[in-house]
Amino acid sequence: PANIYLQGTRSGPRGKLLDFGIAKALSETSYTLTEQTMGTPYYMSPEQIKSTKSATHQTDIYSFGIVMYHCLTGLVPFHEESHFLIMQHHMHDPLPRVQLELPEALNQEVQQLLDRLTEKEPSERFESFAAVLSAFQQLKRRWPQETEDAGVPLATPAAIGDLETPTTNILL
C-alpha cells in the first residue's frame, strides 16, 4: 500500500508503516456521514466493511495480515474488478494459500500466522501487536539461514526482528 515507506539504514532497508491507526482515528474523530466506507478495499477487515463503528485495533491487525500477505507473495489476496467483490471476499472467503520457496513445514507456519492475523472474527485474531511480534519472533527463530543469505522479501520474518509494537507506527 501507499503508506509503506523504505528507509535506508546501515544494516539495509527498513520498511516503515505510516498512518496505520484507522481504529484510533475513528475513536478520536466525529463523523457526520453515515454508511461511509473508510479504507482501501484490498486491506479492509470484515468488521470495517460492515461498519466503521466496529473498527478497533483488531482491524489494524487484520489489515497488517493482508499487508504481510502482499509483501510475501507480491499480490493482494483478493483482486476483482469491483470493490464490492473484493469486500465480499474479505467477509466470506479464506485467505488464499501462500507457497513460498521454503520447507513445507515452514510454509505451513507462515500460512497459520497469516490465517490468525486475518481471521474473519476479530476475537480470533492476535489480541495485540505485542502478541503479533512474539509470533513473528518465534517464526524467525525457525527461518532457514540460507533463506536470509539469499535475500528475502522486505517484510518476511527474516527482516522484522526489530518490529516495534505501537499501534500506529510500526517499523519493519
PDB file of N, CA and C in Angstrom, residues 81-158:
ATOM      1  N   GLU A  81     -12.640  -6.985 -10.165  1.00  0.00           N
ATOM      2  CA  GLU A  81     -12.904  -5.772 -10.928  1.00  0.00           C
ATOM      3  C   GLU A  81     -13.690  -4.738 -10.134  1.00  0.00           C
ATOM      4  N   SER A  82     -14.368  -5.144  -9.072  1.00  0.00           N
ATOM      5  CA  SER A  82     -15.157  -4.182  -8.307  1.00  0.00           C
ATOM      6  C   SER A  82     -14.797  -4.238  -6.828  1.00  0.00           C
ATOM      7  N   HIS A  83     -14.933  -3.095  -6.162  1.00  0.00           N
ATOM      8  CA  HIS A  83     -14.700  -3.042  -4.723  1.00  0.00           C
ATOM      9  C   HIS A  83     -15.680  -3.941  -3.987  1.00  0.00           C
ATOM     10  N   PHE A  84     -16.902  -4.012  -4.472  1.00  0.00           N
ATOM     11  CA  PHE A  84     -17.913  -4.857  -3.840  1.00  0.00           C
ATOM     12  C   PHE A  84     -17.441  -6.311  -3.773  1.00  0.00           C
ATOM     13  N   LEU A  85     -16.935  -6.843  -4.872  1.00  0.00           N
ATOM     14  CA  LEU A  85     -16.484  -8.234  -4.895  1.00  0.00           C
ATOM     15  C   LEU A  85     -15.278  -8.453  -3.989  1.00  0.00           C
ATOM     16  N   ILE A  86     -14.371  -7.492  -3.961  1.00  0.00           N
ATOM     17  CA  ILE A  86     -13.208  -7.589  -3.065  1.00  0.00           C
ATOM     18  C   ILE A  86     -13.683  -7.653  -1.620  1.00  0.00           C
ATOM     19  N   MET A  87     -14.622  -6.785  -1.262  1.00  0.00           N
ATOM     20  CA  MET A  87     -15.132  -6.765   0.105  1.00  0.00           C
ATOM     21  C   MET A  87     -15.881  -8.053   0.441  1.00  0.00           C
ATOM     22  N   GLN A  88     -16.583  -8.620  -0.513  1.00  0.00           N
ATOM     23  CA  GLN A  88     -17.261  -9.895  -0.285  1.00  0.00           C
ATOM     24  C   GLN A  88     -16.245 -10.994   0.042  1.00  0.00           C
ATOM     25  N   HIS A  89     -15.140 -11.015  -0.676  1.00  0.00           N
ATOM     26  CA  HIS A  89     -14.073 -11.989  -0.381  1.00  0.00           C
ATOM     27  C   HIS A  89     -13.556 -11.813   1.052  1.00  0.00           C
ATOM     28  N   HIS A  90     -13.287 -10.561   1.437  1.00  0.00           N
ATOM     29  CA  HIS A  90     -12.783 -10.306   2.792  1.00  0.00           C
ATOM     30  C   HIS A  90     -13.773 -10.771   3.849  1.00  0.00           C
ATOM     31  N   MET A  91     -15.041 -10.642   3.574  1.00  0.00           N
ATOM     32  CA  MET A  91     -16.051 -11.018   4.562  1.00  0.00           C
ATOM     33  C   MET A  91     -16.286 -12.522   4.629  1.00  0.00           C
ATOM     34  N   HIS A  92     -16.108 -13.235   3.518  1.00  0.00           N
ATOM     35  CA  HIS A  92     -16.567 -14.624   3.479  1.00  0.00           C
ATOM     36  C   HIS A  92     -15.535 -15.683   3.105  1.00  0.00           C
ATOM     37  N   ASP A  93     -14.464 -15.325   2.438  1.00  0.00           N
ATOM     38  CA  ASP A  93     -13.550 -16.326   1.888  1.00  0.00           C
ATOM     39  C   ASP A  93     -12.253 -16.431   2.687  1.00  0.00           C
ATOM     40  N   PRO A  94     -11.726 -17.648   2.782  1.00  0.00           N
ATOM     41  CA  PRO A  94     -10.429 -17.792   3.455  1.00  0.00           C
ATOM     42  C   PRO A  94      -9.321 -17.172   2.614  1.00  0.00           C
ATOM     43  N   LEU A  95      -8.261 -16.816   3.296  1.00  0.00           N
ATOM     44  CA  LEU A  95      -7.092 -16.271   2.623  1.00  0.00           C
ATOM     45  C   LEU A  95      -6.524 -17.338   1.684  1.00  0.00           C
ATOM     46  N   PRO A  96      -6.180 -16.966   0.448  1.00  0.00           N
ATOM     47  CA  PRO A  96      -5.536 -17.956  -0.433  1.00  0.00           C
ATOM     48  C   PRO A  96      -4.234 -18.463   0.188  1.00  0.00           C
ATOM     49  N   ARG A  97      -3.887 -19.686  -0.115  1.00  0.00           N
ATOM     50  CA  ARG A  97      -2.662 -20.305   0.415  1.00  0.00           C
ATOM     51  C   ARG A  97      -1.432 -19.629  -0.167  1.00  0.00           C
ATOM     52  N   VAL A  98      -0.421 -19.451   0.674  1.00  0.00           N
ATOM     53  CA  VAL A  98       0.874 -18.947   0.210  1.00  0.00           C
ATOM     54  C   VAL A  98       1.772 -20.144  -0.052  1.00  0.00           C
ATOM     55  N   GLN A  99       2.549 -20.049  -1.103  1.00  0.00           N
ATOM     56  CA  GLN A  99       3.512 -21.100  -1.403  1.00  0.00           C
ATOM     57  C   GLN A  99       4.843 -20.428  -1.667  1.00  0.00           C
ATOM     58  N   LEU A 100       5.672 -20.387  -0.629  1.00  0.00           N
ATOM     59  CA  LEU A 100       6.988 -19.773  -0.733  1.00  0.00           C
ATOM     60  C   LEU A 100       8.029 -20.849  -0.982  1.00  0.00           C
ATOM     61  N   GLU A 101       9.195 -20.457  -1.405  1.00  0.00           N
ATOM     62  CA  GLU A 101      10.279 -21.420  -1.637  1.00  0.00           C
ATOM     63  C   GLU A 101      10.948 -21.735  -0.309  1.00  0.00           C
ATOM     64  N   LEU A 102      10.207 -22.439   0.527  1.00  0.00           N
ATOM     65  CA  LEU A 102      10.643 -22.811   1.875  1.00  0.00           C
ATOM     66  C   LEU A 102      10.284 -24.264   2.115  1.00  0.00           C
ATOM     67  N   PRO A 103      10.887 -24.873   3.130  1.00  0.00           N
ATOM     68  CA  PRO A 103      10.434 -26.216   3.500  1.00  0.00           C
ATOM     69  C   PRO A 103       8.934 -26.182   3.814  1.00  0.00           C
ATOM     70  N   GLU A 104       8.234 -27.245   3.477  1.00  0.00           N
ATOM     71  CA  GLU A 104       6.774 -27.270   3.629  1.00  0.00           C
ATOM     72  C   GLU A 104       6.318 -26.963   5.054  1.00  0.00           C
ATOM     73  N   ALA A 105       7.025 -27.453   6.046  1.00  0.00           N
ATOM     74  CA  ALA A 105       6.635 -27.190   7.431  1.00  0.00           C
ATOM     75  C   ALA A 105       6.669 -25.689   7.734  1.00  0.00           C
ATOM     76  N   LEU A 106       7.666 -24.993   7.205  1.00  0.00           N
ATOM     77  CA  LEU A 106       7.757 -23.556   7.427  1.00  0.00           C
ATOM     78  C   LEU A 106       6.668 -22.820   6.643  1.00  0.00           C
ATOM     79  N   ASN A 107       6.388 -23.287   5.427  1.00  0.00           N
ATOM     80  CA  ASN A 107       5.273 -22.718   4.656  1.00  0.00           C
ATOM     81  C   ASN A 107       3.977 -22.799   5.463  1.00  0.00           C
ATOM     82  N   GLN A 108       3.757 -23.932   6.104  1.00  0.00           N
ATOM     83  CA  GLN A 108       2.539 -24.103   6.899  1.00  0.00           C
ATOM     84  C   GLN A 108       2.513 -23.140   8.078  1.00  0.00           C
ATOM     85  N   GLU A 109       3.656 -22.919   8.717  1.00  0.00           N
ATOM     86  CA  GLU A 109       3.713 -21.982   9.839  1.00  0.00           C
ATOM     87  C   GLU A 109       3.432 -20.555   9.381  1.00  0.00           C
ATOM     88  N   VAL A 110       3.979 -20.179   8.230  1.00  0.00           N
ATOM     89  CA  VAL A 110       3.709 -18.847   7.677  1.00  0.00           C
ATOM     90  C   VAL A 110       2.220 -18.712   7.404  1.00  0.00           C
ATOM     91  N   GLN A 111       1.623 -19.747   6.807  1.00  0.00           N
ATOM     92  CA  GLN A 111       0.194 -19.704   6.495  1.00  0.00           C
ATOM     93  C   GLN A 111      -0.645 -19.612   7.774  1.00  0.00           C
ATOM     94  N   GLN A 112      -0.276 -20.362   8.790  1.00  0.00           N
ATOM     95  CA  GLN A 112      -1.015 -20.304  10.054  1.00  0.00           C
ATOM     96  C   GLN A 112      -0.944 -18.908  10.662  1.00  0.00           C
ATOM     97  N   LEU A 113       0.214 -18.288  10.580  1.00  0.00           N
ATOM     98  CA  LEU A 113       0.371 -16.924  11.098  1.00  0.00           C
ATOM     99  C   LEU A 113      -0.523 -15.959  10.318  1.00  0.00           C
ATOM    100  N   LEU A 114      -0.481 -16.039   8.996  1.00  0.00           N
ATOM    101  CA  LEU A 114      -1.330 -15.175   8.164  1.00  0.00           C
ATOM    102  C   LEU A 114      -2.811 -15.425   8.446  1.00  0.00           C
ATOM    103  N   ASP A 115      -3.175 -16.691   8.596  1.00  0.00           N
ATOM    104  CA  ASP A 115      -4.575 -17.025   8.883  1.00  0.00           C
ATOM    105  C   ASP A 115      -5.028 -16.424  10.209  1.00  0.00           C
ATOM    106  N   ARG A 116      -4.171 -16.478  11.203  1.00  0.00           N
ATOM    107  CA  ARG A 116      -4.527 -15.923  12.514  1.00  0.00           C
ATOM    108  C   ARG A 116      -4.637 -14.403  12.450  1.00  0.00           C
ATOM    109  N   LEU A 117      -3.760 -13.764  11.709  1.00  0.00           N
ATOM    110  CA  LEU A 117      -3.838 -12.312  11.547  1.00  0.00           C
ATOM    111  C   LEU A 117      -5.130 -11.893  10.856  1.00  0.00           C
ATOM    112  N   THR A 118      -5.623 -12.734   9.952  1.00  0.00           N
ATOM    113  CA  THR A 118      -6.759 -12.361   9.101  1.00  0.00           C
ATOM    114  C   THR A 118      -8.020 -13.171   9.381  1.00  0.00           C
ATOM    115  N   GLU A 119      -8.164 -13.632  10.596  1.00  0.00           N
ATOM    116  CA  GLU A 119      -9.415 -14.316  10.966  1.00  0.00           C
ATOM    117  C   GLU A 119     -10.589 -13.382  10.706  1.00  0.00           C
ATOM    118  N   LYS A 120     -11.695 -13.938  10.258  1.00  0.00           N
ATOM    119  CA  LYS A 120     -12.879 -13.116   9.985  1.00  0.00           C
ATOM    120  C   LYS A 120     -13.461 -12.547  11.274  1.00  0.00           C
ATOM    121  N   GLU A 121     -13.408 -13.303  12.346  1.00  0.00           N
ATOM    122  CA  GLU A 121     -13.913 -12.864  13.643  1.00  0.00           C
ATOM    123  C   GLU A 121     -12.790 -12.181  14.417  1.00  0.00           C
ATOM    124  N   PRO A 122     -12.934 -10.894  14.763  1.00  0.00           N
ATOM    125  CA  PRO A 122     -11.848 -10.166  15.427  1.00  0.00           C
ATOM    126  C   PRO A 122     -11.320 -10.852  16.689  1.00  0.00           C
ATOM    127  N   SER A 123     -12.175 -11.472  17.468  1.00  0.00           N
ATOM    128  CA  SER A 123     -11.724 -12.113  18.713  1.00  0.00           C
ATOM    129  C   SER A 123     -10.840 -13.330  18.462  1.00  0.00           C
ATOM    130  N   GLU A 124     -10.801 -13.822  17.243  1.00  0.00           N
ATOM    131  CA  GLU A 124      -9.975 -14.975  16.881  1.00  0.00           C
ATOM    132  C   GLU A 124      -8.564 -14.551  16.447  1.00  0.00           C
ATOM    133  N   ARG A 125      -8.366 -13.260  16.233  1.00  0.00           N
ATOM    134  CA  ARG A 125      -7.050 -12.748  15.827  1.00  0.00           C
ATOM    135  C   ARG A 125      -6.151 -12.598  17.045  1.00  0.00           C
ATOM    136  N   PHE A 126      -4.898 -12.242  16.809  1.00  0.00           N
ATOM    137  CA  PHE A 126      -3.995 -11.917  17.906  1.00  0.00           C
ATOM    138  C   PHE A 126      -4.623 -10.796  18.724  1.00  0.00           C
ATOM    139  N   GLU A 127      -4.420 -10.848  20.035  1.00  0.00           N
ATOM    140  CA  GLU A 127      -5.054  -9.854  20.906  1.00  0.00           C
ATOM    141  C   GLU A 127      -4.356  -8.498  20.880  1.00  0.00           C
ATOM    142  N   SER A 128      -3.108  -8.455  20.412  1.00  0.00           N
ATOM    143  CA  SER A 128      -2.354  -7.200  20.389  1.00  0.00           C
ATOM    144  C   SER A 128      -1.196  -7.319  19.406  1.00  0.00           C
ATOM    145  N   PHE A 129      -0.594  -6.171  19.090  1.00  0.00           N
ATOM    146  CA  PHE A 129       0.596  -6.204  18.245  1.00  0.00           C
ATOM    147  C   PHE A 129       1.785  -6.798  18.990  1.00  0.00           C
ATOM    148  N   ALA A 130       1.769  -6.731  20.308  1.00  0.00           N
ATOM    149  CA  ALA A 130       2.829  -7.399  21.083  1.00  0.00           C
ATOM    150  C   ALA A 130       2.756  -8.908  20.850  1.00  0.00           C
ATOM    151  N   ALA A 131       1.556  -9.455  20.794  1.00  0.00           N
ATOM    152  CA  ALA A 131       1.392 -10.885  20.517  1.00  0.00           C
ATOM    153  C   ALA A 131       1.802 -11.216  19.083  1.00  0.00           C
ATOM    154  N   VAL A 132       1.533 -10.316  18.158  1.00  0.00           N
ATOM    155  CA  VAL A 132       1.969 -10.499  16.763  1.00  0.00           C
ATOM    156  C   VAL A 132       3.495 -10.529  16.714  1.00  0.00           C
ATOM    157  N   LEU A 133       4.128  -9.595  17.385  1.00  0.00           N
ATOM    158  CA  LEU A 133       5.591  -9.545  17.432  1.00  0.00           C
ATOM    159  C   LEU A 133       6.157 -10.845  17.981  1.00  0.00           C
ATOM    160  N   SER A 134       5.588 -11.350  19.043  1.00  0.00           N
ATOM    161  CA  SER A 134       6.053 -12.600  19.638  1.00  0.00           C
ATOM    162  C   SER A 134       5.948 -13.754  18.643  1.00  0.00           C
ATOM    163  N   ALA A 135       4.839 -13.827  17.926  1.00  0.00           N
ATOM    164  CA  ALA A 135       4.661 -14.894  16.931  1.00  0.00           C
ATOM    165  C   ALA A 135       5.689 -14.782  15.810  1.00  0.00           C
ATOM    166  N   PHE A 136       5.960 -13.555  15.349  1.00  0.00           N
ATOM    167  CA  PHE A 136       6.967 -13.361  14.300  1.00  0.00           C
ATOM    168  C   PHE A 136       8.362 -13.720  14.804  1.00  0.00           C
ATOM    169  N   GLN A 137       8.655 -13.377  16.038  1.00  0.00           N
ATOM    170  CA  GLN A 137       9.974 -13.710  16.585  1.00  0.00           C
ATOM    171  C   GLN A 137      10.148 -15.225  16.695  1.00  0.00           C
ATOM    172  N   GLN A 138       9.101 -15.936  17.081  1.00  0.00           N
ATOM    173  CA  GLN A 138       9.171 -17.401  17.136  1.00  0.00           C
ATOM    174  C   GLN A 138       9.402 -17.984  15.748  1.00  0.00           C
ATOM    175  N   LEU A 139       8.692 -17.445  14.760  1.00  0.00           N
ATOM    176  CA  LEU A 139       8.861 -17.917  13.385  1.00  0.00           C
ATOM    177  C   LEU A 139      10.268 -17.601  12.876  1.00  0.00           C
ATOM    178  N   LYS A 140      10.777 -16.423  13.216  1.00  0.00           N
ATOM    179  CA  LYS A 140      12.116 -16.032  12.761  1.00  0.00           C
ATOM    180  C   LYS A 140      13.178 -17.004  13.270  1.00  0.00           C
ATOM    181  N   ARG A 141      13.011 -17.503  14.481  1.00  0.00           N
ATOM    182  CA  ARG A 141      13.992 -18.456  15.032  1.00  0.00           C
ATOM    183  C   ARG A 141      14.055 -19.745  14.212  1.00  0.00           C
ATOM    184  N   ARG A 142      13.006 -20.052  13.490  1.00  0.00           N
ATOM    185  CA  ARG A 142      12.979 -21.269  12.668  1.00  0.00           C
ATOM    186  C   ARG A 142      13.247 -20.985  11.190  1.00  0.00           C
ATOM    187  N   TRP A 143      13.423 -19.713  10.849  1.00  0.00           N
ATOM    188  CA  TRP A 143      13.638 -19.328   9.453  1.00  0.00           C
ATOM    189  C   TRP A 143      15.016 -19.801   9.015  1.00  0.00           C
ATOM    190  N   PRO A 144      15.143 -20.530   7.914  1.00  0.00           N
ATOM    191  CA  PRO A 144      16.450 -21.063   7.499  1.00  0.00           C
ATOM    192  C   PRO A 144      17.455 -19.958   7.179  1.00  0.00           C
ATOM    193  N   GLN A 145      18.668 -20.133   7.669  1.00  0.00           N
ATOM    194  CA  GLN A 145      19.728 -19.151   7.443  1.00  0.00           C
ATOM    195  C   GLN A 145      19.992 -18.973   5.954  1.00  0.00           C
ATOM    196  N   GLU A 146      19.906 -20.054   5.178  1.00  0.00           N
ATOM    197  CA  GLU A 146      20.187 -19.925   3.753  1.00  0.00           C
ATOM    198  C   GLU A 146      19.161 -19.034   3.064  1.00  0.00           C
ATOM    199  N   THR A 147      17.940 -18.946   3.580  1.00  0.00           N
ATOM    200  CA  THR A 147      16.940 -18.048   3.011  1.00  0.00           C
ATOM    201  C   THR A 147      17.348 -16.606   3.257  1.00  0.00           C
ATOM    202  N   GLU A 148      17.842 -16.318   4.457  1.00  0.00           N
ATOM    203  CA  GLU A 148      18.297 -14.965   4.770  1.00  0.00           C
ATOM    204  C   GLU A 148      19.478 -14.581   3.897  1.00  0.00           C
ATOM    205  N   ASP A 149      20.429 -15.511   3.717  1.00  0.00           N
ATOM    206  CA  ASP A 149      21.621 -15.217   2.933  1.00  0.00           C
ATOM    207  C   ASP A 149      21.299 -14.958   1.464  1.00  0.00           C
ATOM    208  N   ALA A 150      20.248 -15.616   0.956  1.00  0.00           N
ATOM    209  CA  ALA A 150      19.882 -15.461  -0.451  1.00  0.00           C
ATOM    210  C   ALA A 150      19.134 -14.159  -0.699  1.00  0.00           C
ATOM    211  N   GLY A 151      18.708 -13.499   0.351  1.00  0.00           N
ATOM    212  CA  GLY A 151      17.923 -12.259   0.205  1.00  0.00           C
ATOM    213  C   GLY A 151      16.453 -12.603   0.210  1.00  0.00           C
ATOM    214  N   VAL A 152      15.728 -12.034   1.125  1.00  0.00           N
ATOM    215  CA  VAL A 152      14.306 -12.339   1.257  1.00  0.00           C
ATOM    216  C   VAL A 152      13.501 -11.070   1.037  1.00  0.00           C
ATOM    217  N   PRO A 153      12.211 -11.202   0.708  1.00  0.00           N
ATOM    218  CA  PRO A 153      11.379 -10.002   0.590  1.00  0.00           C
ATOM    219  C   PRO A 153      11.447  -9.190   1.881  1.00  0.00           C
ATOM    220  N   LEU A 154      11.276  -7.887   1.757  1.00  0.00           N
ATOM    221  CA  LEU A 154      11.475  -6.952   2.851  1.00  0.00           C
ATOM    222  C   LEU A 154      10.757  -7.342   4.133  1.00  0.00           C
ATOM    223  N   ALA A 155       9.525  -7.733   4.065  1.00  0.00           N
ATOM    224  CA  ALA A 155       8.741  -7.880   5.289  1.00  0.00           C
ATOM    225  C   ALA A 155       8.540  -9.320   5.715  1.00  0.00           C
ATOM    226  N   THR A 156       9.448 -10.204   5.386  1.00  0.00           N
ATOM    227  CA  THR A 156       9.348 -11.566   5.865  1.00  0.00           C
ATOM    228  C   THR A 156       9.922 -11.646   7.272  1.00  0.00           C
ATOM    229  N   PRO A 157       9.692 -12.726   7.995  1.00  0.00           N
ATOM    230  CA  PRO A 157      10.210 -12.823   9.359  1.00  0.00           C
ATOM    231  C   PRO A 157      11.709 -12.609   9.470  1.00  0.00           C
ATOM    232  N   ALA A 158      12.477 -12.888   8.428  1.00  0.00           N
ATOM    233  CA  ALA A 158      13.918 -12.666   8.495  1.00  0.00           C
ATOM    234  C   ALA A 158      14.251 -11.181   8.563  1.00  0.00           C
TER     235      ALA A 158
END
